[in-house]
Short mmCIF file of C-alpha atoms and ligand atoms in Angstrom, two decimals:
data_model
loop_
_atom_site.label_atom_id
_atom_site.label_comp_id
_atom_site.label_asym_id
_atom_site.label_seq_id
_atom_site.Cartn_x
_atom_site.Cartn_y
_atom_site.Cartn_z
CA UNK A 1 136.44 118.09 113.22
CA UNK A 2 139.60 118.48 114.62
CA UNK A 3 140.32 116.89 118.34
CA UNK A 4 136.92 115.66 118.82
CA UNK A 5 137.96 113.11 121.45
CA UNK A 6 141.00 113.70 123.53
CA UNK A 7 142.12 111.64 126.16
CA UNK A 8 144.49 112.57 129.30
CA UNK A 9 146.14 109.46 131.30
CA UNK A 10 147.90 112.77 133.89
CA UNK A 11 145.98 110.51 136.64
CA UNK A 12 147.29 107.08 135.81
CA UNK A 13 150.56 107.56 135.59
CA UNK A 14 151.90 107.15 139.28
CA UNK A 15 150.03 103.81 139.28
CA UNK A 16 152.00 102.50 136.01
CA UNK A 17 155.60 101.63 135.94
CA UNK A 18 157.69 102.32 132.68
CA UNK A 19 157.92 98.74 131.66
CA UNK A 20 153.80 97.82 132.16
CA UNK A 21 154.07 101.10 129.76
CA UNK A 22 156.16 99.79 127.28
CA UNK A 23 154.78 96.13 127.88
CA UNK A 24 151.24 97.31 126.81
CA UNK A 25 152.91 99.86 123.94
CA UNK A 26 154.37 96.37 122.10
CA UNK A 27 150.82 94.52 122.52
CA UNK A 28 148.85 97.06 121.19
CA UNK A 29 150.98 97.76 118.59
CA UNK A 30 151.14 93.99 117.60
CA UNK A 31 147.28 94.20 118.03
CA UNK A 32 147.44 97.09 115.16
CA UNK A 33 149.35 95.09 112.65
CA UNK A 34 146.70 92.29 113.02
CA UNK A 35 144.17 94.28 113.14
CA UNK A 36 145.00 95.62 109.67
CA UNK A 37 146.90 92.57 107.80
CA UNK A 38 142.94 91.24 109.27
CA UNK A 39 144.98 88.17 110.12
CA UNK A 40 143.62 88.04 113.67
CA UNK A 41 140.66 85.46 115.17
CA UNK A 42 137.51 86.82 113.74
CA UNK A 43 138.83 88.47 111.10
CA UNK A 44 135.48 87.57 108.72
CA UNK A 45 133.89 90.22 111.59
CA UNK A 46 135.79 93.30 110.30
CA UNK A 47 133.22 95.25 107.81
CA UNK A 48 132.57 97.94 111.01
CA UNK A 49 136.04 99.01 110.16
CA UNK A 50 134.66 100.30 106.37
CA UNK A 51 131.55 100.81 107.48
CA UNK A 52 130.92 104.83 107.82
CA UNK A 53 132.30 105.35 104.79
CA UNK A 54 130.08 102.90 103.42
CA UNK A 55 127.14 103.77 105.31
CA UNK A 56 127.71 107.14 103.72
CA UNK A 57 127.53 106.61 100.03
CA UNK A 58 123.99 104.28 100.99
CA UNK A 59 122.15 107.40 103.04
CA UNK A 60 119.93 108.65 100.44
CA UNK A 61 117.30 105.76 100.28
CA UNK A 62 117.35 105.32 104.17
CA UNK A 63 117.18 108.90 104.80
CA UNK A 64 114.04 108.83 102.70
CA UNK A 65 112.36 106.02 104.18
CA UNK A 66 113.20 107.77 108.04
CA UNK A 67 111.23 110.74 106.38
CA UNK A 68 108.48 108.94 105.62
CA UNK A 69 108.39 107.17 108.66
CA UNK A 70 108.56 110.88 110.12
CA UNK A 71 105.70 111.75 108.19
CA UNK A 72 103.23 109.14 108.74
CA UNK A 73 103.93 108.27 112.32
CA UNK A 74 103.33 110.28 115.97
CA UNK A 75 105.54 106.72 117.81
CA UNK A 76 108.15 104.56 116.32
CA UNK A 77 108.52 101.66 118.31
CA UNK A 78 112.22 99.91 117.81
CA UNK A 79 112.25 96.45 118.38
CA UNK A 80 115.37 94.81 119.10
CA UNK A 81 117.54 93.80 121.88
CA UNK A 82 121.39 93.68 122.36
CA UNK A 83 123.27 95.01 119.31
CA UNK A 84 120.23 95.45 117.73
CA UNK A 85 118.90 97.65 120.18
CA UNK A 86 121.93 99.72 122.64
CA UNK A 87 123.73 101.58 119.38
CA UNK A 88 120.42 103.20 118.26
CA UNK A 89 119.10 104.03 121.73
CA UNK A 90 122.76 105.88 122.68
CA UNK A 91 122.72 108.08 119.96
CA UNK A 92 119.61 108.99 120.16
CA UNK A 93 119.44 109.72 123.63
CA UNK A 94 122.22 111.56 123.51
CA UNK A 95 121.45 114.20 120.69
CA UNK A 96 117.48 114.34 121.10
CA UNK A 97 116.15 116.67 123.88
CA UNK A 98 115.34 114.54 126.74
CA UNK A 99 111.64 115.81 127.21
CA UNK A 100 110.59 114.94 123.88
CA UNK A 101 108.33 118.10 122.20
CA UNK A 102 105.99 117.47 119.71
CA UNK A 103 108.21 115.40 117.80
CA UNK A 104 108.22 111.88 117.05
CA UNK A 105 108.60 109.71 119.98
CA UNK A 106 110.90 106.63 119.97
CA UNK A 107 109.63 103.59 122.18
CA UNK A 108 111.71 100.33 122.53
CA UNK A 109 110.50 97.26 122.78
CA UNK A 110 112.13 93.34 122.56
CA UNK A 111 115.11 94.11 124.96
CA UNK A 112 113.57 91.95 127.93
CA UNK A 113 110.79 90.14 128.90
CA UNK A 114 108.37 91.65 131.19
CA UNK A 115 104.50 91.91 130.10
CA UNK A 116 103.48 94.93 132.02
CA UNK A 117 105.90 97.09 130.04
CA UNK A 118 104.52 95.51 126.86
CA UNK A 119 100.96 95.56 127.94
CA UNK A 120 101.27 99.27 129.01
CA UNK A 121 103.10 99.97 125.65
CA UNK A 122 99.96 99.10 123.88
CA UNK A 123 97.79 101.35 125.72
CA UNK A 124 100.19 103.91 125.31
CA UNK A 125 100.02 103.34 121.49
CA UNK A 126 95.96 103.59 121.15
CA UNK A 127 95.09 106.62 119.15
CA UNK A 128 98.40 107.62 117.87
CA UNK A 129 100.13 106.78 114.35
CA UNK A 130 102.47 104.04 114.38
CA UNK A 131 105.40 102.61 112.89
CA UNK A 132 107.29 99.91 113.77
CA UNK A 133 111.03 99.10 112.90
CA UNK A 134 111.87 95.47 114.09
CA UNK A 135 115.71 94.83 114.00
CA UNK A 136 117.44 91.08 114.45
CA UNK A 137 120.03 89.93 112.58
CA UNK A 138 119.52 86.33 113.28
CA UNK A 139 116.06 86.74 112.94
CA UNK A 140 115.61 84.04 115.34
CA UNK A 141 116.61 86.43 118.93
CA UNK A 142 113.85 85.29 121.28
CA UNK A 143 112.73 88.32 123.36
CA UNK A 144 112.47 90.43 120.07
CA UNK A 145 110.82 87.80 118.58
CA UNK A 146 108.15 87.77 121.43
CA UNK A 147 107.35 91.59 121.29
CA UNK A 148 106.64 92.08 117.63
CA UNK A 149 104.12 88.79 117.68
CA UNK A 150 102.06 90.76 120.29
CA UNK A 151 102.83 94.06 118.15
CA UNK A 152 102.34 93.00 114.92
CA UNK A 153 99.07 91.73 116.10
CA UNK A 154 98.48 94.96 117.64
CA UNK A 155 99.08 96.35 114.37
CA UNK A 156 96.88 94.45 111.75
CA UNK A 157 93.78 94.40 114.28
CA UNK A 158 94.10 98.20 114.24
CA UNK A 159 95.27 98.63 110.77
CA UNK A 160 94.21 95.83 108.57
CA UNK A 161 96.85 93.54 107.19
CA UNK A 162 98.14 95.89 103.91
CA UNK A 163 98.50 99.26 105.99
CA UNK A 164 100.31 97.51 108.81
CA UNK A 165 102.65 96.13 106.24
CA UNK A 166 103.39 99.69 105.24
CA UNK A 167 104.46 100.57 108.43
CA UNK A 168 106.34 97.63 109.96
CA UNK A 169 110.13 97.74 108.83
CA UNK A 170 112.66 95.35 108.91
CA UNK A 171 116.18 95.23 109.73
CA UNK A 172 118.04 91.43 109.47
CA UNK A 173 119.89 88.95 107.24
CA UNK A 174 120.18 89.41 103.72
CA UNK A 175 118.89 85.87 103.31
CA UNK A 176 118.31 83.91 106.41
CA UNK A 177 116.07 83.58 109.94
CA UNK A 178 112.60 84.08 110.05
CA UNK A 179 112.23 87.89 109.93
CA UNK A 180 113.87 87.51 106.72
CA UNK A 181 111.18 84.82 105.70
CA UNK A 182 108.31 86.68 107.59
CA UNK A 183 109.34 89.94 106.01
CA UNK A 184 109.60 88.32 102.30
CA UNK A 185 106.31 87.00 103.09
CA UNK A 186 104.23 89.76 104.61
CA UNK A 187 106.05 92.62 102.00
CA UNK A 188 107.30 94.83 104.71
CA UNK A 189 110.55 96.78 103.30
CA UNK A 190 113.56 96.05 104.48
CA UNK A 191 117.16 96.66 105.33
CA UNK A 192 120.15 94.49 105.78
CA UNK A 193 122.66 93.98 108.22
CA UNK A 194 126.14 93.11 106.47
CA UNK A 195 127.46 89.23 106.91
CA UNK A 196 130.98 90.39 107.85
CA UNK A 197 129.38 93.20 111.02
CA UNK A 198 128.33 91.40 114.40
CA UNK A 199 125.52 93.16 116.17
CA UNK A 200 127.73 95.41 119.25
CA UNK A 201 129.55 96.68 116.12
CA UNK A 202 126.48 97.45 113.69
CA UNK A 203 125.45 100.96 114.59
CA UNK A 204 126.55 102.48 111.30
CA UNK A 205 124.61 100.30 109.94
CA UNK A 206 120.67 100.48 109.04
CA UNK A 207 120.45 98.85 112.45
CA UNK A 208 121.79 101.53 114.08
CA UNK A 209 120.73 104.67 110.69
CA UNK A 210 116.93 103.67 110.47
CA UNK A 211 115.95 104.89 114.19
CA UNK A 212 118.57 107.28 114.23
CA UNK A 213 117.18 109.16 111.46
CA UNK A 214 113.66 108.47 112.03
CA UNK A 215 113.98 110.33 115.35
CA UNK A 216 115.43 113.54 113.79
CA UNK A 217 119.51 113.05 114.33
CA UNK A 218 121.40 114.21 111.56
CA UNK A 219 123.17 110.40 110.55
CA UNK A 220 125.13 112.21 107.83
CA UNK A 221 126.83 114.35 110.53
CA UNK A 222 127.23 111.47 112.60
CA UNK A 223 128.84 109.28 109.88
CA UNK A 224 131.10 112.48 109.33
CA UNK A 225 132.52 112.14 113.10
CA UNK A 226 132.89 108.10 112.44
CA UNK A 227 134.77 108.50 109.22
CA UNK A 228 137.30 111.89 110.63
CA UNK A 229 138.02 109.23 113.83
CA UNK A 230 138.71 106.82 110.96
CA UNK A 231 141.52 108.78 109.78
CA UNK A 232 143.57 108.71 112.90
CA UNK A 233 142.66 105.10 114.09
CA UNK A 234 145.14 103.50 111.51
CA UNK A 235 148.72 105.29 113.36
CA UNK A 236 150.42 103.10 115.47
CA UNK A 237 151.22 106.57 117.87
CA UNK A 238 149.67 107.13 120.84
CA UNK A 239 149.70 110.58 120.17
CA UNK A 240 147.99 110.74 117.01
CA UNK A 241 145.64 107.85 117.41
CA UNK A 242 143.54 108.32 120.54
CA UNK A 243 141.91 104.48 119.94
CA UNK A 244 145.88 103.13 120.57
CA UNK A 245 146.45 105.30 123.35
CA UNK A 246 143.24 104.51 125.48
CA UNK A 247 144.06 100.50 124.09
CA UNK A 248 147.33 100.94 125.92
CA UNK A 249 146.41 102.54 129.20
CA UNK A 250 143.14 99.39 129.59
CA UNK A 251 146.39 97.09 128.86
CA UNK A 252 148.64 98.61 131.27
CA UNK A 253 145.73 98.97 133.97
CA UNK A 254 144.69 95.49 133.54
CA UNK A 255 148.22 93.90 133.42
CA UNK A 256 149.10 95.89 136.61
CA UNK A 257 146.08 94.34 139.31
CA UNK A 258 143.16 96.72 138.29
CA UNK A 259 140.39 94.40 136.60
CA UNK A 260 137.35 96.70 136.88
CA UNK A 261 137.03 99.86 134.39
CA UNK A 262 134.06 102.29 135.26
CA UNK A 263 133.20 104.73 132.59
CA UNK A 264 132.04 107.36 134.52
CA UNK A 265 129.94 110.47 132.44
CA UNK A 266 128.90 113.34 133.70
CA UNK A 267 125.94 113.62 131.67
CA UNK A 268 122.90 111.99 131.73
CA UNK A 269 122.18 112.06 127.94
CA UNK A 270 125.23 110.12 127.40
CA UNK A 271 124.06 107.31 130.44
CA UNK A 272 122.66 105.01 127.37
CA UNK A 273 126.24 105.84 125.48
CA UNK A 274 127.58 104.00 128.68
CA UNK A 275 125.22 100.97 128.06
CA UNK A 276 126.11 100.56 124.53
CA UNK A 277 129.79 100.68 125.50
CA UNK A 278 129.56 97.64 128.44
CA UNK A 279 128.00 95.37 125.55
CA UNK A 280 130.76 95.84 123.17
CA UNK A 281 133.86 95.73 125.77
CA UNK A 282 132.04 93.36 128.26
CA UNK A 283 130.75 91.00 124.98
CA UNK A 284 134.23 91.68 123.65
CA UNK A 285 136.71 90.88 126.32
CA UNK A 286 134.83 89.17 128.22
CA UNK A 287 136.07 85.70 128.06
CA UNK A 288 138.48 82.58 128.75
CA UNK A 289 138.80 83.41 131.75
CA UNK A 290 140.19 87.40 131.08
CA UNK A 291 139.04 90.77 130.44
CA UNK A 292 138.35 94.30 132.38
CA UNK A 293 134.52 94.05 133.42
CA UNK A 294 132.81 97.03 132.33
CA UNK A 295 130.63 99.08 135.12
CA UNK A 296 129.41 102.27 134.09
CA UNK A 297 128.11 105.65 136.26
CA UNK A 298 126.71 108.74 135.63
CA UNK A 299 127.88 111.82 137.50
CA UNK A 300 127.19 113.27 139.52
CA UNK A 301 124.21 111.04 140.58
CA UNK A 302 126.28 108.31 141.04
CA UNK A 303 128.66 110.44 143.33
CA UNK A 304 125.93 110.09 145.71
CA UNK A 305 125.44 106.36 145.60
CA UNK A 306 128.72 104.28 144.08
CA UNK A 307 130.65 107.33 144.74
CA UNK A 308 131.16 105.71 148.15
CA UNK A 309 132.80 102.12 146.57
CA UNK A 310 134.79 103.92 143.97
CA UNK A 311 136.38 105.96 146.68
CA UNK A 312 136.89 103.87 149.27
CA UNK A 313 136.24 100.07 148.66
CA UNK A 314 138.07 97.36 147.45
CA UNK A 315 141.38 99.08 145.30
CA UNK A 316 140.83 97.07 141.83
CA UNK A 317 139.01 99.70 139.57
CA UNK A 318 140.41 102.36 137.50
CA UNK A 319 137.89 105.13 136.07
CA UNK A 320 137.81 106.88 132.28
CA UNK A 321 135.68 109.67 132.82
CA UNK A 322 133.92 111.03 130.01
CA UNK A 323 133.29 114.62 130.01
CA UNK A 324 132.05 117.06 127.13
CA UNK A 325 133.97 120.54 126.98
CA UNK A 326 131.44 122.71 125.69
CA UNK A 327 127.79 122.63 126.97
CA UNK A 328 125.27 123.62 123.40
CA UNK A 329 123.04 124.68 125.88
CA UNK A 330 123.06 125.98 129.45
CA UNK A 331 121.85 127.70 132.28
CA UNK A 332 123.41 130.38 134.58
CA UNK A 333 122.44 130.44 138.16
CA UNK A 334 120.64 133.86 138.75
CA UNK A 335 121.78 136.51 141.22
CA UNK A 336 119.63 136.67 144.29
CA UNK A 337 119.45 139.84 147.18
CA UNK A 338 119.53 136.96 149.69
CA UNK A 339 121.85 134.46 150.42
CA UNK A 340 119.44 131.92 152.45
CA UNK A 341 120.58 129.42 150.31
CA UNK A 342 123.96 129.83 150.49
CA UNK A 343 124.75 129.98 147.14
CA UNK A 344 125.66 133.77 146.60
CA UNK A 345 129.00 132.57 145.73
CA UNK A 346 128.04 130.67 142.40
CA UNK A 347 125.96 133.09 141.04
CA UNK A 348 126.42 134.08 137.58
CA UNK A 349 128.26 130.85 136.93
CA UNK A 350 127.05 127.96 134.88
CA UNK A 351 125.85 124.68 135.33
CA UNK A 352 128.53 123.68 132.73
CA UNK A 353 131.36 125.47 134.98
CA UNK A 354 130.03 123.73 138.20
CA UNK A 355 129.85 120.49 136.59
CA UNK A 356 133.65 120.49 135.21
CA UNK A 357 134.15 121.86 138.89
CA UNK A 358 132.23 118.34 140.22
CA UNK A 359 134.50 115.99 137.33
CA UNK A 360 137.98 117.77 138.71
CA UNK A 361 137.30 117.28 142.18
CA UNK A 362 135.85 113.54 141.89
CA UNK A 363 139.35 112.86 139.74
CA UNK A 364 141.35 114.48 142.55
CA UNK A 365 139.28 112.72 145.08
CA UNK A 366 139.05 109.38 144.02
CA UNK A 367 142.98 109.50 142.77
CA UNK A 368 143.87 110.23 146.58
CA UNK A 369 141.53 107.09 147.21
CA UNK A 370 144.00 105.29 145.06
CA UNK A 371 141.84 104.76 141.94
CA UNK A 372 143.60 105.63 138.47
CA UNK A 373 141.29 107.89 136.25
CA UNK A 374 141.97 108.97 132.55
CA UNK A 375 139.81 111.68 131.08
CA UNK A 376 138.10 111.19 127.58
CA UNK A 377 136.84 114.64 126.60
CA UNK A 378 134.84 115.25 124.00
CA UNK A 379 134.68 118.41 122.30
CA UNK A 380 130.67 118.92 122.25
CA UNK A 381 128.01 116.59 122.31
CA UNK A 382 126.84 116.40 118.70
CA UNK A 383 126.37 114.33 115.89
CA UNK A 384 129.84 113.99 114.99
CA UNK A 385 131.65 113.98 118.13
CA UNK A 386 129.36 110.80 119.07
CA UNK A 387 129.95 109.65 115.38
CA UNK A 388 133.88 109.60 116.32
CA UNK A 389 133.37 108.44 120.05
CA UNK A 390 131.49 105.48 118.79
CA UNK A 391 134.16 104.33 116.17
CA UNK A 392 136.67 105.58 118.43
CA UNK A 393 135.65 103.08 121.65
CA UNK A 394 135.22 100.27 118.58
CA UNK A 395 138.92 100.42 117.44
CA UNK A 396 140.06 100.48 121.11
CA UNK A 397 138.19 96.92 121.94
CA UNK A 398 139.49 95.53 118.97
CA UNK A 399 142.91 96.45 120.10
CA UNK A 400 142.26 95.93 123.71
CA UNK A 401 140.58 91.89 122.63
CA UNK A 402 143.50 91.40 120.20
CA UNK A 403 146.28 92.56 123.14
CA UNK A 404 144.69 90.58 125.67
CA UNK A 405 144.60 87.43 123.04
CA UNK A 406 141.06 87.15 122.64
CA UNK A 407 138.96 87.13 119.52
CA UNK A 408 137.20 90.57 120.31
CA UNK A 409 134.53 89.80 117.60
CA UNK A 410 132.40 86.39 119.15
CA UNK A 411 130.36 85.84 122.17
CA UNK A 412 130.15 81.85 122.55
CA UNK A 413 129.18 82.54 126.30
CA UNK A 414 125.79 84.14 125.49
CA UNK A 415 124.26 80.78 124.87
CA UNK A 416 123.83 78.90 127.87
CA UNK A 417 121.10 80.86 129.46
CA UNK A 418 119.39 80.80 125.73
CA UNK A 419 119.50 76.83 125.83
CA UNK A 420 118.31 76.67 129.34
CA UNK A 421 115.24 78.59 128.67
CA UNK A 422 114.26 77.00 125.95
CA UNK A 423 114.27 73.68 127.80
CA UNK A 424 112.74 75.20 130.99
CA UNK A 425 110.00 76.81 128.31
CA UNK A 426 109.64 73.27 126.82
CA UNK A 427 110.69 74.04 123.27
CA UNK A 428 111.01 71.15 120.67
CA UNK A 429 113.91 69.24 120.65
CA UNK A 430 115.40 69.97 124.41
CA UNK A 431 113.56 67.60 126.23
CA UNK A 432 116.24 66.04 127.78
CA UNK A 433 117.89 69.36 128.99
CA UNK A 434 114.47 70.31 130.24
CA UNK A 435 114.71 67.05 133.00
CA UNK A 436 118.02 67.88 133.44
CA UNK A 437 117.45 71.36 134.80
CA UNK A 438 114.13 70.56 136.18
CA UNK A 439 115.81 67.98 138.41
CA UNK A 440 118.84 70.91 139.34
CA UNK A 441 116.18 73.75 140.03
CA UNK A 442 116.45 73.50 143.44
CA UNK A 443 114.62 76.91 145.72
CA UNK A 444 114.13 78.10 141.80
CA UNK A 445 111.52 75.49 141.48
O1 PA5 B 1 126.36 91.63 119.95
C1 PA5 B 1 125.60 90.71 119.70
O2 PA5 B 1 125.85 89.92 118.79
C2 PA5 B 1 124.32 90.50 120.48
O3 PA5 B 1 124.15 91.44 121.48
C3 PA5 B 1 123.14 90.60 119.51
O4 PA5 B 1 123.13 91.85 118.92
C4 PA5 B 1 121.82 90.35 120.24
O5 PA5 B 1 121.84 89.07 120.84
C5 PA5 B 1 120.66 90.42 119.25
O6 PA5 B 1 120.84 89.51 118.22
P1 PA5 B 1 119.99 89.57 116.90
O7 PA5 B 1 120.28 90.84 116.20
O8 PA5 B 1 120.40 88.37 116.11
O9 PA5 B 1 118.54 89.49 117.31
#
């Protein structure tokens, strides 16, 4: 498990002087301490920091439940959006082959609001097995809300009430929201998301476990990777601690003009990785008026689109590419008499080769554009070097929100579009905000 992540700043450094180094060494540092005397704002949010450990000793009953889920199900459609939702998605996307087999496919549902997708969903879902795991740990979330009504409905007109009870599962609340109250009610087993974990830091929990294992990832592996990155996120050395070092170089970046970071993989499995990781630093940082907004790419598709911006637009983005050193599987381009398509020269060589070929010259590139880039490199893509990437990029925004003086662990501006759409929807009780709006609606009318 050694060096799973390592991280290379070569690229930054002519953009940094020695004191915004030192500056952002002191913050993070003072971040640390907080961090761990949990003396900072939001400090009743800290079970993630526990939590693989945790998660670890509770894997037996969950494990069993994902088997049986396994067993009596050709689709498991995950409902959930948000924190509910991203964690389970990355890690599965990034460890499962991408075209599926004959294993059990993993829909999502609940993250928006579009009918079509739902509508098709539920043709999609006519004579196959289903299971459904609905996640919210409010129990209350709107768009998740709206999906499993129309599923669940799905479900006991094709299975009768009893069997679709069997196969709905739910993730929320010990004790409170309506899931908890309709689960209770309807007997459908469940799992609970901890009081002390907000939902952009709840993958290692059943939020996050239930899918995961359900679609086939090894969870104990991936636990394994959290808790090993767990072990070096407590040292206050850049060196030994790669959460403090990549806390310091956001810091320093930030504090010296750059307010954009793009996490830029070079691997497609890893684009919903990417997704999961603007939530947590974009719901993280993201506020009173500060913060690094997260944008995300995946290379080299993205060469050929925002490759353009990042190289030559406006200079106030810095770039942590994430790359994997070690391909499990690959492909060597084969030799060829001809040459018509000009490619005599790469054959033999692998797609792996090429790619960290692509990554060096888009660092060298876009550095001569004047855009800093560090390099996160993970040693494979597996279960445990996502384990420790996940808890890795989790101890960094907690450093990164306590350094920038934040509390890393709310998200009070996710609530005004909620409250407006209720009132525009007419929901009891906003009546007045409804005329309010109505009257400001303007060309939205
Ligand atoms: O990070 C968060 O807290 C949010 O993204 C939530 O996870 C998201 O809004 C879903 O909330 P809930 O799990 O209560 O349905």
């Amino acid at each position: 498990m050694s060096d799973m992540i390592r991280i290379d700043d070569t690229n930054c450094r002519g953009f940094l002087a020695d004191d915004a180094l030192s500056a952002a060494r002191n913050r993070v540092a003072e971040a640390l301490a907080t961090l761990q005397s949990r003396s900072g704002p939001g400090s009743d949010f800290l079970g993630w920091v526990d939590l693989p450990v945790q998660a670890r000793e509770a894997l037996p009953p969950l494990l069993e439940t994902a088997e049986e889920i396994r067993a009596q199900s050709d689709v498991l459609v995950v409902v959930g959006i948000g924190g509910s939702y991203l964690g389970a998605r990355a890690v599965i996307e990034a460890l499962r082959p991408p075209f599926g087999g004959d294993d059990l496919s993993i829909l999502y549902a609940g993250h928006h609001i579009d009918g079509g997708y739902l509508s098709a969903m539920l043709d999609h879902l006519e004579g196959r097995r289903v299971s459904i795991n609905v996640i919210s740990k409010s129990g209350t979330t709107t768009e998740p809300a709206i999906a499993f009504r129309i599923l669940r409905r799905w479900m006991e007109d094709r299975y009768g009430k009893a069997e679709a009870a069997r196969r709905i599962f739910a993730t929320t609340d010990a004790r409170k929201g309506a899931l908890r109250t309709l689960a209770d009610e309807e007997g459908y087993r469940s799992f609970v998301i901890p009081d002390d974990v907000g939902g952009r830091f709840s993958v290692f929990t059943p939020v996050g476990l239930l899918p995961i294992a359900a679609a086939g990832v090894n969870a104990a592996a991936l636990l394994d990777g959290a808790i090993a990155m767990r072990g070096k996120c407590g040292f206050r050395d850049p060196h030994a601690n790669p959460a403090f070092a990549y806390a310091v170089l956001r810091d320093a970046l930030y504090h010296s003009g750059q307010s954009v970071e793009v996490l830029a993989s070079f691997h497609p499995q890893l684009q919903y990785i990417t997704e999961w990781w603007k939530q947590l630093f974009g719901e993280s940082e993201g506020k009173d008026g500060r913060g690094l907004f997260p944008a995300a790419v995946t290379n080299t598709t993205d060469l050929h689109s925002m490759g353009q911006y990042i190289q030559d637009g406006q200079r106030m983005l810095f770039e942590t590419f994430l790359f994997s050193d070690i391909a499990e599987v690959d492909i060597a381009l084969p030799v060829s008499d001809d040459d018509t398509d000009g490619l005599r020269y790469l054959a033999g060589r692998t797609l792996a080769d090429v790619n960290r070929q692509a990554m060096r010259g888009t660092a060298l590139a876009h550095l001569s554009g004047g855009v800093p880039n560090a390099l996160i490199t993970l040693s494979s893509i597996s279960p445990a070097s996502i384990g420790a990437l996940l808890y890795f990029f989790e101890t960094a925004v907690a450093l990164s929100g306590y350094a920038l003086g934040v509390n890393p662990f709310d998200q009070p501006g996710v609530e005004e579009y909620k409250r407006n759409m209720f009132a525009l929807l007419r929901k009891p009780g906003f009546e007045q905000l409804h005329d309010e709006l109505t009257a400001r609606l303007g060309g939205l009318s």
